[in-house]
Short mmCIF file of C-alpha atoms in Angstrom, two decimals:
data_model
loop_
_atom_site.label_atom_id
_atom_site.label_comp_id
_atom_site.label_asym_id
_atom_site.label_seq_id
_atom_site.Cartn_x
_atom_site.Cartn_y
_atom_site.Cartn_z
CA MET A 1 0.00 0.00 0.00
CA LYS A 2 1.18 3.51 -0.86
CA LYS A 3 0.22 6.56 1.18
CA PHE A 4 -0.36 9.62 -0.95
CA ASP A 5 -0.75 13.00 0.77
CA LEU A 6 -3.56 14.99 -0.85
CA ASN A 7 -2.70 18.15 1.12
CA ILE A 8 -6.33 18.70 2.08
CA SER A 9 -6.44 20.47 5.43
CA LYS A 10 -10.10 21.52 5.31
CA ALA A 11 -13.14 21.28 3.08
CA PRO A 12 -14.36 24.27 1.03
CA THR A 13 -16.80 26.46 2.92
CA GLY A 14 -20.42 26.44 1.82
CA TRP A 15 -20.29 22.95 0.37
CA ASN A 16 -22.50 20.09 1.50
CA VAL A 17 -22.70 16.39 0.67
CA THR A 18 -24.93 17.07 -2.34
CA GLN A 19 -22.28 19.37 -3.83
CA ALA A 20 -19.62 16.73 -3.29
CA VAL A 21 -21.75 14.04 -4.97
CA LYS A 22 -22.25 16.48 -7.85
CA GLU A 23 -18.48 16.53 -8.39
CA ILE A 24 -18.32 12.73 -8.51
CA LEU A 25 -21.13 12.69 -11.07
CA ALA A 26 -19.39 15.43 -13.06
CA ASN A 27 -16.19 13.39 -13.25
CA ALA A 28 -18.09 10.29 -14.36
CA LEU A 29 -20.06 12.21 -16.99
CA GLU A 30 -16.87 13.91 -18.19
CA GLU A 31 -15.24 10.55 -18.71
CA GLN A 32 -18.29 9.17 -20.47
CA ALA A 33 -18.33 12.16 -22.83
CA ALA A 34 -14.59 12.02 -23.48
CA THR A 35 -14.50 8.28 -24.21
CA ARG A 36 -17.98 7.97 -25.75
CA THR A 37 -18.68 4.94 -23.62
CA GLN A 38 -21.97 3.69 -22.24
CA GLU A 39 -24.19 5.50 -19.75
CA ILE A 40 -22.80 5.77 -16.25
CA GLU A 41 -24.48 3.63 -13.59
CA ILE A 42 -25.79 4.86 -10.24
CA THR A 43 -26.89 2.10 -7.89
CA CYS A 44 -27.37 1.42 -4.18
CA ASP A 45 -26.26 -1.93 -2.74
CA GLU A 46 -27.89 -4.00 0.00
CA LYS A 47 -25.77 -2.25 2.66
CA GLY A 48 -26.91 1.22 1.63
CA ALA A 49 -23.69 2.22 -0.14
CA TRP A 50 -24.04 4.17 -3.39
CA HIS A 51 -22.01 3.19 -6.46
CA ILE A 52 -21.28 5.63 -9.29
CA ARG A 53 -19.53 3.94 -12.20
CA ASP A 54 -18.33 5.00 -15.62
CA TYR A 55 -16.87 2.77 -18.32
CA GLY A 56 -13.95 4.94 -19.37
CA ARG A 57 -10.19 4.70 -18.96
CA GLY A 58 -10.05 4.28 -15.20
CA LEU A 59 -8.91 6.77 -12.56
CA ASN A 60 -5.29 6.55 -11.42
CA TYR A 61 -4.15 7.90 -8.07
CA LYS A 62 -1.93 10.38 -9.94
CA HIS A 63 -5.09 12.10 -11.15
CA LEU A 64 -5.67 13.20 -7.55
CA ALA A 65 -2.50 15.32 -7.73
CA GLN A 66 -3.55 17.23 -10.85
CA SER A 67 -4.79 20.75 -10.39
CA GLU A 68 -6.44 20.74 -13.79
CA ASN A 69 -7.13 18.26 -16.54
CA GLU A 70 -5.66 19.56 -19.81
CA GLU A 71 -8.28 17.67 -21.78
CA LYS A 72 -11.04 19.53 -19.99
CA SER A 73 -9.36 22.95 -19.96
CA SER A 74 -8.42 23.00 -23.63
CA SER A 75 -11.81 24.50 -24.47
CA TYR A 76 -14.65 25.94 -22.44
CA ASP A 77 -16.96 24.61 -25.13
CA TYR A 78 -16.07 21.05 -24.11
CA ARG A 79 -19.28 19.19 -23.35
CA GLY A 80 -17.73 17.56 -20.30
CA TYR A 81 -18.08 20.74 -18.21
CA THR A 82 -15.53 23.19 -16.90
CA PRO A 83 -12.15 22.34 -15.35
CA GLY A 84 -11.30 22.48 -11.67
CA LEU A 85 -10.24 20.80 -8.47
CA GLY A 86 -13.68 19.35 -7.80
CA LEU A 87 -12.68 15.78 -6.95
CA LYS A 88 -10.17 16.75 -4.25
CA GLU A 89 -12.62 19.21 -2.75
CA ALA A 90 -15.33 16.55 -2.76
CA ILE A 91 -12.99 14.27 -0.81
CA GLY A 92 -12.59 17.02 1.79
CA VAL A 93 -16.35 17.51 2.08
CA PHE A 94 -17.00 13.79 2.47
CA ASP A 95 -14.38 13.66 5.22
CA ARG A 96 -16.01 16.56 7.07
CA PHE A 97 -19.47 14.97 6.94
CA GLY A 98 -18.31 11.46 7.78
CA VAL A 99 -18.92 9.94 4.36
CA GLU A 100 -16.58 7.08 3.49
CA MET A 101 -15.45 6.88 -0.11
CA SER A 102 -13.42 4.34 -2.04
CA ILE A 103 -12.39 4.36 -5.70
CA ASP A 104 -11.86 1.25 -7.80
CA SER A 105 -10.31 0.92 -11.24
CA LYS A 106 -7.94 -1.44 -13.02
CA TRP A 107 -5.11 0.70 -11.68
CA SER A 108 -5.78 0.60 -7.95
CA HIS A 109 -8.14 0.40 -4.98
CA ILE A 110 -8.11 3.75 -3.15
CA THR A 111 -9.44 4.63 0.29
CA PHE A 112 -8.90 7.76 2.36
CA LEU A 113 -7.68 8.55 5.87
CA ARG A 114 -7.57 11.77 7.89
CA THR A 115 -4.33 11.91 9.87
CA ASN A 116 -1.69 14.28 11.22
CA LYS A 117 0.61 15.69 8.56
CA TYR A 118 4.05 14.12 8.79
CA GLY A 119 6.45 16.32 10.74
CA PHE A 120 3.81 18.94 11.64
CA ASP A 121 2.06 18.46 14.95
CA GLY A 122 -1.47 19.79 15.03
CA VAL A 123 -1.76 19.99 11.24
CA SER A 124 -3.99 17.38 9.65
CA THR A 125 -4.30 16.18 6.08
CA ILE A 126 -6.05 13.48 4.09
CA LEU A 127 -4.07 10.55 2.75
CA ALA A 128 -5.09 8.48 -0.23
CA LEU A 129 -4.30 4.86 0.65
CA VAL A 130 -3.44 3.33 -2.71
CA ASP A 131 -3.58 -0.46 -2.85
CA LYS A 132 -3.52 -3.07 -5.56
CA PRO A 133 -6.66 -3.19 -7.74
CA LEU A 134 -9.40 -5.55 -6.65
CA ASP A 135 -9.82 -6.50 -10.32
CA GLU A 136 -7.02 -5.91 -12.83
CA HIS A 137 -9.52 -6.22 -15.67
CA PHE A 138 -12.01 -3.73 -14.24
CA VAL A 139 -13.46 -1.42 -16.89
CA GLY A 140 -13.86 2.24 -15.95
CA THR A 141 -13.98 3.79 -12.49
CA GLU A 142 -16.34 3.10 -9.61
CA PHE A 143 -16.85 5.48 -6.70
CA ILE A 144 -18.40 3.84 -3.65
CA LEU A 145 -19.99 6.19 -1.10
CA ARG A 146 -21.04 5.09 2.38
CA GLY A 147 -23.10 7.52 4.42
CA VAL A 148 -24.78 9.31 1.51
CA SER A 149 -28.57 9.44 1.38
CA GLU A 150 -30.85 8.87 -1.59
CA ARG A 151 -31.90 12.49 -1.24
CA ASP A 152 -28.25 13.58 -1.70
CA ILE A 153 -28.01 11.49 -4.86
CA THR A 154 -31.30 12.78 -6.26
CA SER A 155 -30.41 16.40 -5.49
CA ALA A 156 -27.02 16.00 -7.15
CA LYS A 157 -28.58 14.46 -10.27
CA ASN A 158 -31.00 17.39 -10.44
CA MET A 159 -28.01 19.68 -10.97
CA PHE A 160 -27.40 18.12 -14.38
CA LEU A 161 -29.37 18.72 -17.54
CA HIS A 162 -28.32 15.20 -18.49
CA TYR A 163 -30.87 13.83 -16.01
CA GLN A 164 -33.77 16.15 -16.89
CA ASP A 165 -36.38 14.64 -19.18
CA ILE A 166 -36.81 17.72 -21.37
CA GLU A 167 -36.01 18.57 -24.98
CA PRO A 168 -34.75 21.98 -26.13
CA LEU A 169 -37.19 24.36 -27.78
CA GLU A 170 -34.32 25.71 -29.85
CA VAL A 171 -30.56 25.30 -30.21
CA THR A 172 -28.40 28.30 -31.17
CA ARG A 173 -24.64 28.74 -31.43
CA TYR A 174 -24.67 30.43 -28.03
CA GLY A 175 -26.78 27.89 -26.20
CA GLU A 176 -30.10 26.15 -25.86
CA VAL A 177 -33.57 27.28 -24.81
CA TYR A 178 -35.69 24.91 -22.71
CA PRO A 179 -39.24 25.16 -21.34
CA LYS A 180 -39.60 25.85 -17.65
CA THR A 181 -40.59 22.68 -15.81
CA GLY A 182 -41.47 24.36 -12.51
CA ASN A 183 -41.56 27.80 -10.95
CA TYR A 184 -38.00 28.66 -11.90
CA GLY A 185 -36.04 29.19 -15.05
CA GLU A 186 -32.97 26.97 -14.64
CA ILE A 187 -29.58 28.19 -15.85
CA TYR A 188 -27.02 25.60 -16.93
CA VAL A 189 -23.50 25.98 -18.24
CA ASN A 190 -22.53 23.01 -20.39
CA GLY A 191 -25.15 20.95 -18.62
CA ILE A 192 -24.42 21.88 -14.98
CA LYS A 193 -26.97 24.00 -13.13
CA ILE A 194 -25.49 27.22 -11.80
CA GLY A 195 -28.55 29.36 -11.16
CA GLN A 196 -32.31 29.71 -10.86
CA GLU A 197 -34.44 32.66 -11.92
CA PRO A 198 -38.05 32.90 -10.68
CA TYR A 199 -39.11 35.48 -13.28
CA TYR A 200 -37.51 34.02 -16.38
CA LEU A 201 -39.69 32.90 -19.28
CA PHE A 202 -37.45 29.96 -20.22
CA SER A 203 -34.61 27.79 -18.94
CA TYR A 204 -31.22 27.96 -20.66
CA ASN A 205 -28.12 25.88 -21.24
CA LEU A 206 -25.10 28.02 -22.12
CA THR A 207 -22.97 25.81 -24.33
CA SER A 208 -20.51 28.39 -25.66
CA ALA A 209 -19.13 30.16 -22.64
CA SER A 210 -17.60 33.62 -23.00
CA ALA A 211 -14.40 34.56 -21.21
CA THR A 212 -16.46 36.30 -18.52
CA ILE A 213 -18.52 33.19 -17.88
CA ALA A 214 -15.43 31.01 -17.90
CA LEU A 215 -13.89 33.11 -15.13
CA SER A 216 -17.10 33.44 -13.13
CA LEU A 217 -18.47 29.93 -13.38
CA ALA A 218 -15.71 27.51 -12.42
CA ARG A 219 -17.15 24.19 -11.33
CA GLU A 220 -16.17 24.75 -7.70
CA ARG A 221 -18.81 27.45 -7.33
CA THR A 222 -22.17 26.21 -6.18
CA SER A 223 -24.05 29.05 -7.89
CA ALA A 224 -23.58 32.28 -9.80
CA GLY A 225 -25.42 35.58 -9.97
CA PRO A 226 -27.36 36.75 -13.02
CA ASN A 227 -24.69 39.26 -14.02
CA ALA A 228 -22.44 36.34 -14.97
CA TYR A 229 -24.80 34.92 -17.58
CA ARG A 230 -27.27 37.66 -18.53
CA GLU A 231 -25.45 38.77 -21.68
CA ARG A 232 -25.16 35.21 -22.96
CA VAL A 233 -28.88 34.59 -22.37
CA LYS A 234 -29.61 37.75 -24.36
CA ALA A 235 -27.45 36.45 -27.21
CA ILE A 236 -29.29 33.14 -27.19
CA LEU A 237 -32.73 34.77 -27.38
CA THR A 238 -31.85 37.27 -30.11
CA HIS A 239 -30.67 34.39 -32.30
CA CYS A 240 -33.83 32.33 -31.87
CA THR A 241 -36.10 31.80 -34.87
CA SER A 242 -38.31 28.86 -33.91
CA GLU A 243 -42.07 29.34 -33.82
CA GLU A 244 -42.38 28.10 -30.25
CA VAL A 245 -39.81 30.50 -28.80
CA ILE A 246 -40.83 33.52 -30.87
CA SER A 247 -44.54 33.08 -30.14
CA GLN A 248 -43.85 33.06 -26.41
CA LEU A 249 -41.54 36.08 -26.66
CA THR A 250 -44.06 38.15 -28.60
CA ALA A 251 -46.93 37.18 -26.32
CA ASN A 252 -44.88 38.13 -23.28
CA LEU A 253 -43.94 41.48 -24.81
CA GLU A 254 -47.63 42.43 -24.79
CA LEU A 255 -47.71 42.11 -21.00
CA PHE A 256 -45.74 45.37 -20.62
CA SER A 257 -48.78 47.42 -19.65
CA ASP A 258 -49.72 44.85 -16.99
CA GLY A 259 -46.25 44.92 -15.45
CA THR A 260 -46.07 41.14 -15.63
CA MET A 261 -43.46 40.64 -18.34
CA SER A 262 -40.75 38.08 -17.70
CA ASP A 263 -37.26 39.33 -16.93
CA GLU A 264 -35.98 38.59 -20.43
CA LEU A 265 -38.46 41.05 -21.98
CA GLU A 266 -37.33 43.75 -19.57
CA TRP A 267 -34.04 43.80 -21.49
CA PRO A 268 -34.36 46.39 -24.30
CA GLY A 269 -32.43 44.33 -26.85
CA VAL A 270 -34.63 41.28 -26.37
CA ALA A 271 -37.82 43.38 -26.31
CA ALA A 272 -36.80 45.10 -29.55
CA TYR A 273 -36.14 41.71 -31.14
CA ALA A 274 -39.58 40.51 -30.05
CA ALA A 275 -41.17 43.71 -31.41
CA LYS A 276 -39.52 43.10 -34.79
CA LYS A 277 -40.94 39.59 -34.89
CA LEU A 278 -44.39 40.72 -33.74
CA ASN A 279 -44.56 43.47 -36.39
CA SER A 280 -44.13 40.88 -39.14
CA ARG A 281 -46.89 38.71 -37.71
CA ARG A 282 -49.65 41.14 -36.73
CA ASN A 283 -51.07 44.55 -37.55
CA VAL A 284 -49.73 46.38 -34.50
CA LEU A 285 -48.73 49.87 -33.40
CA PHE A 286 -45.90 50.25 -30.89
CA LEU A 287 -46.01 53.25 -28.62
CA THR A 288 -45.16 54.27 -25.09
CA PRO A 289 -47.79 55.14 -22.46
CA ARG A 290 -46.49 58.73 -22.52
CA GLN A 291 -47.05 58.96 -26.27
CA LEU A 292 -50.64 57.81 -25.83
CA GLN A 293 -51.27 60.48 -23.18
CA LYS A 294 -49.88 63.26 -25.37
CA ASN A 295 -51.47 62.09 -28.63
CA ILE A 296 -54.63 60.30 -27.59
CA GLY A 297 -56.73 61.88 -30.33
CA LYS A 298 -54.30 61.08 -33.13
CA VAL A 299 -53.70 57.58 -31.79
CA GLY A 300 -57.43 56.91 -31.65
CA GLU A 301 -57.79 58.00 -35.28
CA LEU A 302 -54.84 55.87 -36.40
CA VAL A 303 -56.17 52.81 -34.64
CA TRP A 304 -59.64 53.39 -36.10
CA THR A 305 -58.46 53.81 -39.70
CA SER A 306 -55.69 51.20 -39.72
CA GLY A 307 -57.19 48.52 -37.50
CA LYS A 308 -53.91 48.24 -35.63
CA ASP A 309 -53.63 46.78 -32.15
CA ILE A 310 -51.70 48.92 -29.68
CA VAL A 311 -48.66 47.30 -28.04
CA PHE A 312 -47.07 49.35 -25.30
CA ILE A 313 -43.30 49.47 -24.98
CA SER A 314 -40.74 51.45 -23.01
CA GLY A 315 -39.04 54.57 -24.34
CA ILE A 316 -35.72 52.74 -24.68
CA VAL A 317 -37.29 50.00 -26.80
CA ARG A 318 -39.04 52.62 -28.94
CA GLU A 319 -35.68 54.23 -29.70
CA LYS A 320 -34.25 50.87 -30.71
CA ILE A 321 -37.02 49.98 -33.18
CA GLU A 322 -37.70 53.45 -34.62
CA GLY A 323 -37.11 53.29 -38.37
CA GLN A 324 -36.15 49.62 -38.31
CA THR A 325 -37.64 46.94 -40.56
CA ASP A 326 -39.12 43.57 -39.69
CA ASP A 327 -38.47 40.16 -41.25
CA ASN A 328 -40.75 41.02 -44.18
CA GLY A 329 -38.86 44.24 -44.94
CA ASP A 330 -41.68 46.44 -43.61
CA ILE A 331 -41.01 49.42 -41.37
CA ILE A 332 -41.88 48.65 -37.74
CA ALA A 333 -45.04 50.61 -36.95
CA THR A 334 -44.28 53.32 -34.40
CA LEU A 335 -46.20 56.53 -33.83
CA ALA A 336 -43.45 58.68 -35.33
CA HIS A 337 -43.44 56.62 -38.51
CA LEU A 338 -47.24 56.69 -38.97
CA LEU A 339 -47.51 60.44 -38.34
CA ARG A 340 -45.05 61.34 -41.09
#
């Protein structure tokens, strides 16, 4: 048996067992994606221990010393998620919460032990106890977790789009749009959930991360604020063309006067995009509430003679669409344009 010092003195703050299980699942899914092998298996044995197994190349104890996997960090567009020190941090969290973990592959059988650091009294560390493999012909890697609940496993799986039974409404070069399945719009980056938005119209998977997102959304973080992903969500929406997405965007735009628009339509760029699409579909007139107050007589006459439906927008959106054309090449109907 070899004793390998992982130099883990304490677990990351704010993490719980669910977050640690998430990292184990991420590693297994990464390996599955990289090797294009069969679906990973998640099972519970008769003693209550949970087994998470992939069918890839097999984890070697040397992998525990790596600060970053070059394969994963070569591109933030890699489907196997973002790079990081997640496995070592998960080991620290399991140790703190009393979860026993072992790792089996064709290379070795690994268990873990908290002990005093050699030569430093009062300083503890975690050792990886590396023994001969239980099966030299074992395919892949199996993580065995003792002391983890079914709820922890289920919660961890819920952090992955991979385990959600939903299909995208549209796929763009910036990411994917999904229907909301509950009260929240879920935000994923390359399949890992990093945020929830109660007032979003859709859920999103950001598959082409910008440099800002790459810096803000390392896998170690349990969540991220909307500022980290708002611009990329805007880019996704303004590149959507599917009937299902556009119909929902345009319908939501018309809720401006009620004050019940979703957050995405509060963004002027997205609202202007929806207005462009709506203008090509219906006989509408875009104007602000202030314009109606100042020109109520003229507006009434225009609506009467043209048969247009009024759609209220903000002043910023009006400035963006003034003089612009829709998908049919027609000028977007604003008050200024019709009064010329």
